[in-house]
Short mmCIF file of C-alpha atoms and ligand atoms in Angstrom, two decimals:
data_model
loop_
_atom_site.label_atom_id
_atom_site.label_comp_id
_atom_site.label_asym_id
_atom_site.label_seq_id
_atom_site.Cartn_x
_atom_site.Cartn_y
_atom_site.Cartn_z
CA MET A 1 109.85 95.34 80.47
CA SER A 2 110.16 91.64 79.67
CA THR A 3 107.29 89.98 77.79
CA GLN A 4 108.46 86.56 78.88
CA LYS A 5 106.09 84.55 81.05
CA THR A 6 107.28 83.70 84.55
CA PRO A 7 106.56 80.15 85.67
CA ILE A 8 104.72 79.98 89.01
CA THR A 9 103.05 77.19 90.96
CA VAL A 10 99.48 77.67 92.11
CA ALA A 11 97.44 75.68 94.66
CA ARG A 12 93.72 76.37 95.10
CA GLY A 13 93.66 74.98 98.65
CA ASP A 14 90.67 74.13 100.84
CA GLY A 15 87.52 75.84 102.18
CA ILE A 16 87.22 79.31 100.57
CA GLY A 17 90.59 78.68 98.86
CA PRO A 18 89.25 77.72 95.41
CA GLU A 19 86.83 80.70 95.41
CA ILE A 20 89.43 83.32 96.27
CA MET A 21 92.09 81.76 94.02
CA ASP A 22 89.68 81.78 91.09
CA ALA A 23 88.97 85.48 91.76
CA THR A 24 92.67 86.29 92.04
CA LEU A 25 93.65 84.48 88.83
CA ARG A 26 90.83 86.16 86.89
CA ILE A 27 92.03 89.58 88.04
CA LEU A 28 95.68 88.76 87.27
CA GLU A 29 94.73 87.60 83.79
CA ALA A 30 92.68 90.75 83.15
CA ALA A 31 95.68 92.83 84.28
CA GLY A 32 97.92 91.11 81.72
CA ALA A 33 100.12 89.27 84.22
CA ARG A 34 102.80 87.36 82.32
CA LEU A 35 102.50 84.04 84.12
CA ASP A 36 103.06 80.44 83.11
CA ILE A 37 100.82 78.76 85.71
CA HIS A 38 101.48 75.23 86.97
CA GLU A 39 98.70 73.97 89.20
CA ILE A 40 99.26 71.47 91.96
CA GLU A 41 96.86 69.91 94.41
CA ILE A 42 97.72 69.97 98.09
CA GLY A 43 95.88 69.69 101.37
CA GLU A 44 92.58 68.00 102.13
CA LYS A 45 92.16 66.16 98.81
CA LEU A 46 95.53 64.47 99.30
CA TYR A 47 94.89 63.63 102.94
CA ASN A 48 91.69 61.95 101.77
CA GLN A 49 93.73 59.89 99.29
CA GLY A 50 95.94 58.72 102.15
CA ILE A 51 98.89 61.02 101.30
CA MET A 52 99.38 62.07 104.89
CA ASN A 53 101.89 64.86 104.33
CA GLY A 54 99.32 66.51 102.00
CA ILE A 55 101.67 67.01 99.05
CA SER A 56 103.02 64.66 96.35
CA ASP A 57 106.65 64.28 95.21
CA GLU A 58 105.74 65.74 91.79
CA SER A 59 104.38 68.84 93.49
CA TRP A 60 107.60 69.29 95.44
CA ASP A 61 109.48 69.04 92.11
CA LYS A 62 107.22 71.69 90.61
CA LEU A 63 107.79 74.03 93.56
CA ARG A 64 111.56 73.63 93.40
CA GLU A 65 111.47 74.17 89.62
CA THR A 66 109.30 77.32 89.56
CA LYS A 67 110.54 78.71 92.92
CA VAL A 68 107.44 80.92 93.19
CA PHE A 69 104.27 79.66 94.86
CA LEU A 70 100.89 81.35 95.02
CA LYS A 71 98.93 79.38 97.58
CA ALA A 72 95.35 79.54 98.83
CA PRO A 73 94.74 78.57 102.48
CA ILE A 74 94.74 74.92 103.42
CA PHE A 75 93.04 73.02 106.17
CA THR A 76 95.00 71.70 109.16
CA THR A 77 93.60 69.41 111.84
CA MET A 78 93.39 70.85 115.35
CA GLY A 79 94.92 68.84 118.19
CA GLY A 80 95.97 65.51 116.68
CA GLY A 81 96.05 64.36 113.05
CA PHE A 82 98.55 65.33 110.38
CA ASN A 83 101.19 68.03 110.70
CA SER A 84 100.59 71.48 109.26
CA LEU A 85 101.46 71.42 105.57
CA ASN A 86 101.90 75.19 105.67
CA VAL A 87 104.71 74.79 108.18
CA THR A 88 106.22 71.91 106.20
CA VAL A 89 106.28 73.92 102.95
CA ARG A 90 107.75 76.98 104.66
CA LYS A 91 110.51 74.97 106.30
CA THR A 92 111.28 72.60 103.44
CA LEU A 93 111.69 75.47 100.97
CA GLY A 94 113.68 77.51 103.51
CA LEU A 95 111.15 80.38 103.59
CA TYR A 96 112.59 81.96 106.71
CA ALA A 97 110.96 85.40 106.54
CA ASN A 98 107.21 85.89 106.76
CA VAL A 99 106.40 89.47 105.80
CA ARG A 100 102.92 90.72 106.71
CA PRO A 101 102.02 94.31 105.86
CA CYS A 102 98.93 95.58 107.72
CA VAL A 103 97.62 98.84 106.27
CA SER A 104 94.41 100.74 106.93
CA TYR A 105 92.28 101.99 104.01
CA HIS A 106 90.66 104.92 105.79
CA PRO A 107 88.07 106.34 105.21
CA PHE A 108 86.86 103.57 102.91
CA ILE A 109 87.19 100.62 105.29
CA LYS A 110 86.16 101.14 108.89
CA THR A 111 89.08 101.21 111.29
CA ASN A 112 89.86 103.19 114.42
CA PHE A 113 93.34 103.92 113.07
CA PRO A 114 93.32 105.89 109.83
CA ASN A 115 97.11 106.07 109.55
CA MET A 116 98.01 102.50 110.40
CA ASP A 117 100.84 101.10 108.29
CA VAL A 118 102.69 98.33 110.12
CA VAL A 119 104.79 95.53 108.65
CA ILE A 120 105.27 92.42 110.72
CA VAL A 121 108.39 90.40 109.95
CA ARG A 122 107.77 87.02 111.52
CA GLU A 123 110.42 84.32 111.90
CA ASN A 124 109.01 81.43 109.91
CA GLU A 125 110.94 78.22 110.66
CA GLU A 126 111.69 77.91 114.37
CA ASP A 127 110.12 78.46 117.79
CA LEU A 128 107.25 76.26 118.99
CA TYR A 129 106.38 75.74 115.30
CA ALA A 130 109.19 73.18 115.18
CA GLY A 131 106.36 70.97 116.49
CA ILE A 132 108.74 68.89 118.63
CA GLU A 133 106.49 67.58 121.38
CA TYR A 134 106.75 64.66 123.77
CA SER A 135 104.69 62.93 126.38
CA GLN A 136 106.62 60.39 128.43
CA VAL A 137 104.14 60.50 131.29
CA ASP A 138 100.40 60.18 130.84
CA GLY A 139 98.82 63.59 131.36
CA ALA A 140 101.98 65.70 130.88
CA VAL A 141 103.29 67.06 127.58
CA GLN A 142 106.42 69.03 126.71
CA SER A 143 106.82 71.24 123.61
CA ILE A 144 110.31 72.26 122.58
CA LYS A 145 110.81 75.89 121.71
CA MET A 146 113.66 75.94 119.22
CA ILE A 147 115.49 79.26 118.75
CA THR A 148 118.86 79.42 117.01
CA ARG A 149 121.38 82.21 116.60
CA ALA A 150 121.38 81.68 112.83
CA GLY A 151 117.58 81.77 112.57
CA SER A 152 117.39 84.88 114.75
CA GLU A 153 120.15 86.61 112.80
CA ARG A 154 118.50 85.96 109.44
CA ILE A 155 115.12 87.33 110.49
CA CYS A 156 116.50 90.36 112.36
CA ARG A 157 118.77 91.15 109.40
CA TYR A 158 115.81 90.77 107.05
CA ALA A 159 113.74 93.20 109.16
CA PHE A 160 116.44 95.89 109.09
CA GLU A 161 117.18 95.38 105.38
CA TYR A 162 113.44 95.55 104.68
CA ALA A 163 113.20 98.77 106.68
CA LYS A 164 116.16 100.25 104.80
CA ALA A 165 114.86 99.27 101.36
CA ASN A 166 111.35 100.59 102.08
CA GLY A 167 112.22 103.87 103.81
CA ARG A 168 110.94 102.66 107.17
CA LYS A 169 112.13 104.49 110.28
CA LYS A 170 111.86 102.05 113.18
CA VAL A 171 112.17 98.34 113.92
CA THR A 172 110.52 97.00 117.10
CA CYS A 173 111.55 93.64 118.54
CA MET A 174 108.92 91.75 120.55
CA VAL A 175 110.12 89.04 122.93
CA LYS A 176 109.33 87.49 126.30
CA ASP A 177 112.88 87.35 127.61
CA ASN A 178 111.82 88.09 131.17
CA ILE A 179 110.43 84.54 131.24
CA MET A 180 112.21 82.61 128.45
CA LYS A 181 115.58 84.03 129.36
CA MET A 182 117.56 81.70 127.13
CA ALA A 183 115.36 81.32 124.03
CA ASP A 184 113.92 84.83 123.81
CA GLY A 185 117.09 86.16 125.41
CA LEU A 186 119.09 84.84 122.44
CA PHE A 187 116.64 86.32 119.94
CA TYR A 188 116.91 89.76 121.55
CA GLU A 189 120.70 89.54 121.95
CA VAL A 190 120.99 88.90 118.21
CA PHE A 191 118.49 91.69 117.46
CA GLN A 192 120.72 94.13 119.35
CA GLU A 193 123.85 92.96 117.49
CA ILE A 194 122.18 93.42 114.11
CA ALA A 195 120.49 96.70 115.09
CA ALA A 196 123.91 98.18 115.89
CA GLU A 197 124.77 97.92 112.18
CA TYR A 198 121.81 100.17 111.26
CA PRO A 199 122.32 103.37 113.26
CA ASP A 200 119.95 105.35 111.01
CA ILE A 201 117.00 103.13 111.90
CA GLU A 202 115.40 103.58 115.30
CA GLN A 203 115.15 100.40 117.34
CA GLU A 204 113.02 99.47 120.31
CA ARG A 205 111.98 96.44 122.31
CA TYR A 206 108.68 95.43 123.84
CA ILE A 207 107.78 92.53 126.08
CA VAL A 208 105.40 90.79 123.72
CA ASP A 209 102.26 90.92 125.88
CA ILE A 210 102.23 94.68 126.29
CA GLY A 211 103.58 95.02 122.73
CA MET A 212 100.57 93.20 121.31
CA ALA A 213 98.22 95.20 123.53
CA ARG A 214 99.73 98.40 122.11
CA VAL A 215 99.32 97.10 118.55
CA ALA A 216 95.62 96.59 119.28
CA ALA A 217 95.24 99.95 121.07
CA ASN A 218 97.61 102.20 119.16
CA PRO A 219 99.11 100.55 116.06
CA THR A 220 100.34 103.85 114.61
CA GLU A 221 103.18 103.76 117.18
CA PHE A 222 104.72 100.92 115.15
CA ASP A 223 106.53 100.74 111.84
CA VAL A 224 108.30 97.38 111.34
CA ILE A 225 107.90 94.67 114.01
CA VAL A 226 110.28 91.72 114.09
CA THR A 227 109.43 88.76 116.28
CA GLU A 228 109.45 85.02 116.72
CA ASN A 229 107.17 82.63 114.90
CA LEU A 230 104.28 82.21 117.35
CA TYR A 231 104.20 85.83 118.55
CA GLY A 232 104.37 86.94 114.90
CA ASP A 233 101.41 84.76 113.99
CA ILE A 234 99.29 86.24 116.77
CA VAL A 235 100.33 89.88 116.44
CA SER A 236 99.78 89.87 112.68
CA ASP A 237 96.21 88.56 113.02
CA ILE A 238 95.56 91.29 115.61
CA ALA A 239 97.07 93.93 113.32
CA ALA A 240 95.15 92.72 110.24
CA GLU A 241 91.88 92.68 112.14
CA VAL A 242 92.58 96.21 113.40
CA THR A 243 92.91 97.40 109.79
CA GLY A 244 89.32 96.28 109.19
CA SER A 245 89.34 92.51 108.55
CA VAL A 246 91.64 89.53 108.71
CA GLY A 247 90.41 89.03 105.12
CA LEU A 248 92.75 91.88 104.08
CA GLY A 249 95.90 90.35 105.55
CA ILE A 250 98.81 89.36 103.31
CA SER A 251 101.57 86.86 103.97
CA ALA A 252 104.75 86.73 101.87
CA ASN A 253 107.07 83.87 102.79
CA ILE A 254 110.57 84.61 101.56
CA GLY A 255 113.59 82.32 101.31
CA GLU A 256 117.00 82.48 99.68
CA SER A 257 115.81 80.90 96.44
CA CYS A 258 112.05 80.27 96.76
CA ALA A 259 109.09 82.40 97.84
CA MET A 260 105.45 81.70 98.65
CA PHE A 261 102.64 84.25 98.65
CA GLU A 262 99.30 83.76 100.36
CA ALA A 263 96.52 85.39 102.34
CA MET A 264 97.07 85.67 106.06
CA HIS A 265 93.74 84.09 106.93
CA GLY A 266 92.72 80.43 106.86
CA THR A 267 90.16 78.36 104.98
CA ALA A 268 87.18 80.10 106.69
CA PRO A 269 85.08 76.88 106.79
CA ASP A 270 82.12 78.85 108.21
CA ILE A 271 81.63 80.71 104.91
CA ALA A 272 83.15 78.25 102.39
CA GLY A 273 81.07 77.60 99.26
CA GLN A 274 78.77 80.60 99.88
CA GLY A 275 80.48 82.91 97.38
CA ILE A 276 80.91 85.67 99.98
CA ALA A 277 84.63 85.42 100.88
CA ASN A 278 86.80 88.48 100.47
CA PRO A 279 89.54 87.60 97.95
CA SER A 280 91.60 90.70 98.87
CA GLY A 281 94.18 89.00 101.11
CA LEU A 282 95.21 86.56 98.39
CA LEU A 283 94.98 89.23 95.69
CA LEU A 284 97.23 91.58 97.69
CA GLY A 285 99.55 88.61 98.26
CA SER A 286 99.68 88.10 94.50
CA ILE A 287 100.67 91.77 94.12
CA MET A 288 103.66 91.10 96.36
CA MET A 289 104.42 88.10 94.14
CA LEU A 290 104.28 90.27 91.01
CA THR A 291 106.77 92.75 92.50
CA HIS A 292 108.98 89.82 93.54
CA ILE A 293 109.12 88.46 89.97
CA GLY A 294 109.75 91.90 88.48
CA GLN A 295 106.26 92.61 87.08
CA GLY A 296 105.88 95.94 88.85
CA ASP A 297 103.76 97.29 85.97
CA VAL A 298 101.12 94.58 86.47
CA ALA A 299 101.35 94.85 90.26
CA SER A 300 100.62 98.59 90.05
CA ARG A 301 97.69 98.01 87.66
CA VAL A 302 96.09 95.40 89.93
CA HIS A 303 96.70 97.35 93.12
CA ASN A 304 95.32 100.61 91.73
CA ALA A 305 92.20 98.85 90.37
CA TRP A 306 91.68 97.19 93.75
CA LEU A 307 92.13 100.50 95.63
CA LYS A 308 89.63 102.18 93.29
CA THR A 309 87.11 99.39 93.94
CA ILE A 310 87.54 99.87 97.68
CA GLU A 311 87.23 103.66 97.27
CA ASP A 312 84.02 103.16 95.26
CA GLY A 313 82.56 101.41 98.29
CA ILE A 314 82.16 98.00 96.64
CA HIS A 315 82.81 95.78 99.63
CA THR A 316 82.47 92.14 100.62
CA GLY A 317 80.49 91.36 103.78
CA ASP A 318 83.49 91.24 106.13
CA ILE A 319 84.36 94.91 105.46
CA TYR A 320 80.88 96.21 104.58
CA GLN A 321 79.82 99.05 106.86
CA GLU A 322 76.57 100.95 106.65
CA GLY A 323 77.28 104.63 105.93
CA ILE A 324 80.74 103.91 104.48
CA SER A 325 80.22 101.13 101.96
CA LYS A 326 78.05 101.64 98.86
CA GLN A 327 77.40 98.09 97.73
CA ARG A 328 77.61 94.76 99.54
CA VAL A 329 78.92 92.17 97.08
CA GLY A 330 79.96 88.54 96.93
CA THR A 331 83.32 87.24 95.71
CA ASP A 332 82.29 87.12 92.03
CA GLU A 333 80.84 90.64 91.90
CA PHE A 334 83.86 92.01 93.74
CA THR A 335 86.15 90.32 91.21
CA LYS A 336 84.19 91.77 88.29
CA ALA A 337 84.31 95.23 89.91
CA VAL A 338 88.11 95.09 90.17
CA ILE A 339 88.41 93.90 86.56
CA GLU A 340 86.10 96.69 85.35
CA ARG A 341 88.42 99.23 87.03
CA MET A 342 91.59 97.86 85.46
CA GLY A 343 93.63 100.84 84.25
CA GLN A 344 91.93 103.22 86.72
CA LYS A 345 93.63 104.80 89.71
CA PRO A 346 92.43 105.63 93.23
CA GLU A 347 91.44 109.26 93.75
CA THR A 348 92.01 109.64 97.49
CA MET A 349 94.38 106.88 98.49
CA ALA A 350 97.97 106.91 97.21
CA VAL A 351 98.47 105.61 93.67
CA LYS A 352 100.82 102.62 93.49
CA ASP A 353 103.78 102.61 91.13
CA TYR A 354 106.00 99.61 91.70
CA PRO A 355 109.43 99.33 90.07
CA SER A 356 110.03 96.35 87.77
CA VAL A 357 113.05 94.82 89.48
CA ALA A 358 112.99 91.09 90.02
CA GLY A 359 114.16 89.35 93.16
CA GLY A 360 113.80 90.12 96.83
CA LEU A 361 116.28 91.46 99.34
CA LYS A 362 119.78 90.05 99.12
CA LEU A 363 121.16 89.47 102.59
CA PRO A 364 124.86 89.21 103.47
CA PRO A 365 126.09 85.80 104.69
CA LEU A 366 125.66 84.93 108.35
CA LYS A 367 128.29 86.31 110.73
CA GLN A 368 131.18 83.96 111.35
CA ARG A 369 131.57 83.04 114.99
CA ASP A 370 134.03 80.83 116.81
CA VAL A 371 132.49 77.70 118.27
CA VAL A 372 132.57 78.06 122.06
CA GLY A 373 133.77 75.03 124.09
CA LYS A 374 131.66 73.58 126.89
CA THR A 375 131.97 71.44 130.01
CA LEU A 376 129.51 68.82 131.22
CA ILE A 377 128.69 69.60 134.87
CA GLY A 378 125.63 67.45 135.51
CA ALA A 379 122.26 66.26 134.22
CA ASP A 380 118.56 66.94 134.67
CA VAL A 381 116.81 63.60 134.90
CA PHE A 382 113.04 63.47 134.45
CA VAL A 383 111.22 60.68 136.26
CA GLU A 384 107.63 59.56 136.62
CA TRP A 385 106.65 59.38 140.30
CA ARG A 386 103.12 59.27 141.63
CA ASP A 387 103.54 58.92 145.39
CA ALA A 388 102.90 62.61 146.12
CA ASP A 389 101.15 65.50 144.39
CA ARG A 390 102.42 68.29 146.64
CA ALA A 391 105.93 69.68 147.00
CA SER A 392 105.86 68.89 150.72
CA GLY A 393 105.92 65.20 149.77
CA SER A 394 109.12 65.48 147.77
CA ASP A 395 111.47 64.42 150.59
CA ALA A 396 110.50 60.81 149.87
CA LEU A 397 111.46 61.25 146.21
CA ALA A 398 114.78 62.88 147.19
CA ASN A 399 115.60 59.93 149.42
CA ILE A 400 115.18 57.48 146.51
CA ALA A 401 116.95 59.80 144.05
CA ARG A 402 119.94 60.07 146.39
CA GLN A 403 120.34 56.28 146.43
CA ALA A 404 121.33 56.52 142.74
CA LEU A 405 124.22 58.95 143.33
CA VAL A 406 127.69 58.20 142.03
CA GLU A 407 131.00 59.61 143.31
CA GLY A 408 131.41 63.30 142.47
CA ILE A 409 127.72 64.00 141.75
CA ASP A 410 125.07 65.23 144.18
CA LEU A 411 121.34 65.87 143.99
CA SER A 412 121.14 69.65 143.79
CA ILE A 413 117.38 70.31 143.57
CA ILE A 414 114.13 68.71 142.48
CA SER A 415 111.68 70.76 140.45
CA ASN A 416 108.19 70.17 139.15
CA ARG A 417 106.67 72.05 136.21
CA GLY A 418 109.74 74.32 136.34
CA THR A 419 109.48 75.27 140.03
CA LYS A 420 111.87 74.12 142.76
CA VAL A 421 110.04 71.73 145.10
CA TRP A 422 112.96 70.24 147.03
CA PRO A 423 114.49 71.04 149.42
CA ASP A 424 111.87 72.90 151.47
CA GLY A 425 108.81 71.94 149.39
CA GLN A 426 105.58 73.65 150.41
CA ALA A 427 102.22 71.94 150.92
CA GLU A 428 100.52 74.50 148.63
CA THR A 429 102.65 73.70 145.60
CA PHE A 430 100.81 71.31 143.32
CA CYS A 431 102.95 68.74 141.49
CA ALA A 432 102.41 66.70 138.30
CA PRO A 433 103.73 63.11 138.17
CA LEU A 434 106.71 64.29 136.02
CA TRP A 435 109.59 65.38 138.29
CA ARG A 436 112.97 66.82 137.36
CA LEU A 437 115.98 65.72 139.40
CA ARG A 438 118.91 68.11 138.98
CA TYR A 439 122.19 66.29 139.56
CA LYS A 440 125.36 68.39 139.55
CA SER A 441 129.04 67.79 140.17
CA THR A 442 129.88 68.27 143.84
CA ASN A 443 132.87 70.57 143.22
CA GLY A 444 131.76 72.43 140.09
CA GLN A 445 134.22 70.38 138.05
CA GLU A 446 133.64 68.41 134.88
CA VAL A 447 131.44 65.33 135.01
CA MET A 448 132.19 62.31 132.83
CA ASN A 449 129.59 60.85 130.54
CA SER A 450 130.15 57.47 132.17
CA GLN A 451 129.18 58.94 135.57
CA VAL A 452 125.86 60.12 134.14
CA THR A 453 125.05 56.79 132.50
CA LYS A 454 126.03 54.92 135.68
CA MET A 455 123.66 57.13 137.66
CA LEU A 456 120.84 56.48 135.17
CA ASP A 457 121.45 52.75 135.62
CA ASN A 458 121.35 53.19 139.38
CA LEU A 459 118.01 54.98 139.11
CA TYR A 460 116.58 51.90 137.40
CA GLY A 461 118.05 49.84 140.24
CA VAL A 462 116.22 51.91 142.90
CA GLY A 463 112.91 51.69 141.02
CA LEU A 464 112.96 55.20 139.53
CA PRO A 465 113.36 54.76 135.75
CA PHE A 466 114.17 57.99 133.93
CA VAL A 467 111.89 59.10 131.09
CA LYS A 468 114.08 61.92 129.75
CA VAL A 469 117.53 63.37 130.33
CA GLU A 470 118.93 66.84 129.60
CA LYS A 471 122.66 67.27 130.05
CA LEU A 472 123.83 70.37 131.91
CA TYR A 473 126.71 72.23 130.26
CA GLU A 474 128.64 75.35 131.08
CA PHE A 475 130.04 77.18 128.09
CA ASP A 476 133.59 78.54 128.08
CA ASN A 477 132.25 82.08 127.65
CA GLY A 478 130.72 81.74 131.12
CA LYS A 479 127.17 81.12 129.96
CA PRO A 480 125.31 78.23 131.56
CA GLY A 481 123.51 75.99 129.06
CA PHE A 482 120.43 75.72 131.27
CA THR A 483 118.17 77.94 133.36
CA LYS A 484 117.61 77.86 137.08
CA ALA A 485 114.29 76.49 138.29
CA GLN A 486 111.85 79.07 139.65
CA GLY A 487 112.78 79.55 143.30
CA GLU A 488 116.19 77.88 142.89
P1 NAD B 1 90.20 81.61 109.44
O1 NAD B 1 91.16 82.69 109.13
O2 NAD B 1 89.97 80.62 108.38
O3 NAD B 1 88.80 82.27 109.83
C1 NAD B 1 88.65 83.17 110.93
C2 NAD B 1 87.41 84.05 110.73
O4 NAD B 1 87.70 85.02 109.70
C3 NAD B 1 86.19 83.29 110.25
O5 NAD B 1 85.06 83.86 110.83
C4 NAD B 1 86.17 83.51 108.76
O6 NAD B 1 84.90 83.46 108.16
C5 NAD B 1 86.79 84.90 108.64
N1 NAD B 1 87.51 85.03 107.38
C6 NAD B 1 88.73 84.50 107.09
N2 NAD B 1 89.08 84.80 105.84
C7 NAD B 1 88.07 85.52 105.32
C8 NAD B 1 87.85 86.11 104.04
N3 NAD B 1 88.76 86.00 103.05
N4 NAD B 1 86.71 86.77 103.84
C9 NAD B 1 85.80 86.90 104.81
N5 NAD B 1 85.95 86.37 106.04
C10 NAD B 1 87.07 85.68 106.29
O7 NAD B 1 90.72 80.90 110.78
P2 NAD B 1 90.29 79.51 111.45
O8 NAD B 1 88.81 79.33 111.34
O9 NAD B 1 90.93 79.56 112.76
O10 NAD B 1 91.02 78.39 110.60
C11 NAD B 1 90.35 77.55 109.65
C12 NAD B 1 91.35 76.61 108.99
O11 NAD B 1 92.31 77.34 108.26
C13 NAD B 1 92.15 75.74 109.99
O12 NAD B 1 92.24 74.43 109.46
C14 NAD B 1 93.52 76.38 110.02
O13 NAD B 1 94.54 75.48 110.33
C15 NAD B 1 93.61 76.86 108.57
N6 NAD B 1 94.58 77.98 108.37
C16 NAD B 1 95.32 77.93 107.24
C17 NAD B 1 96.19 78.96 106.96
C18 NAD B 1 97.00 78.87 105.70
O14 NAD B 1 96.77 78.02 104.86
N7 NAD B 1 97.99 79.75 105.54
C19 NAD B 1 96.29 80.05 107.84
C20 NAD B 1 95.48 80.10 108.99
C21 NAD B 1 94.62 79.04 109.25
#
């Protein structure tokens, strides 16, 4: 066991952040954690100083230097305002895997599922969290869902390696590939490829909506769940709440060289400053940090003291239950109770004994793949047009759009909000003023770039300026680089 102190960066965050971080650091100190703590300020205080990304250059330096970050929750504006600093930190430091264990503490914390022990492995860098959004037409917005083969491979590999290292039996993939056939289809395709390398681990797939419903109704069916960023965010809050409180949820963000540990919940503005927040999520996150930096002895001490406190019925308001709990306490009393039990072990729940091995899972390099060639066969051109709001009015738009045609390209369909509205548009089909004109080569052959740009020029000429263009490719492996419109 090394007596050397490990440098870590700490941020106290916003809302209940300072209260739960103070509690966590007091418990870690009492447990003899060997930490060289570097504090940084991020979040609301910096926004108020006009630092709109919420973090200074010096803090970035500190994070890159220490490589380990214990972070309290930070405030993010809803709707407009600044971008989420959480997402920025995760992506900038390459923290691709978000690991969220959700465990029940029956019979000491009320839950309908005494044996629940689910780990959610959430992709942490891609998906709708890329935050790439556009509005080229007043009243219509598009968000880009970014899924890559590399991102999917890393997270699926992580899930299986995690399962292998932790004696887990099953990995469940949750996707919505019946609707997002390309994005979620790619994620699931990669999942299957990686799963084939782990024949000893059971694999299954759920469409995410019924998958989440099952997590809420019968979480003991699940072991490890791997999923995309947004689904992972939602399903892990459901799972944490099912264990008894979102205040118990842990979030470990793991990258190749850096790692960040936090509570799953947010800044809880409704209870901030009242001294009643449950510090358990952040504390349990710090236990994952201690195992990551090789201080398994301290991690075991803290975890056992925390379990004993929970067993003794000393509970914060969010988990307090008449008939189960013994004492309703605030953050400070809860902290003192854990410190008083340092060195003790739980009597009913399993005693923790973590190994002292530093570093997380080491993943093999990404699979090498040949780059597949592609052929340009047309373009989807988005235009703003306000002369009709029903599909039955789209003939007029088609007539103008056809005037822009160049040799070798034809108007194939028009769609609106993803549904085909021309030809044969129906009077019932409502349309937004953002229309998609699908132009394709007449003979299925390659289209030249110059033909597309000429057509875009022509559209200006006929009074239909384009607001966005997506090129249509066909890949040499036979895969189209675009989906059909609904009804196409
Ligand atoms: P929240 O998780 O902060 O709160 C949801 C509910 O759970 C509230 O009723 C709250 O009182 C309760 N709760 C949360 N943590 C608790 C704890 N430790 N003890 C007792 N009760 C607790 O979610 P929200 O209200 O949707 O978000 C508030 C802010 O937090 C937003 O600005 C959001 O962007 C931010 N947020 C930050 C993070 C992060 O920093 N990782 C994560 C999620 C949300």
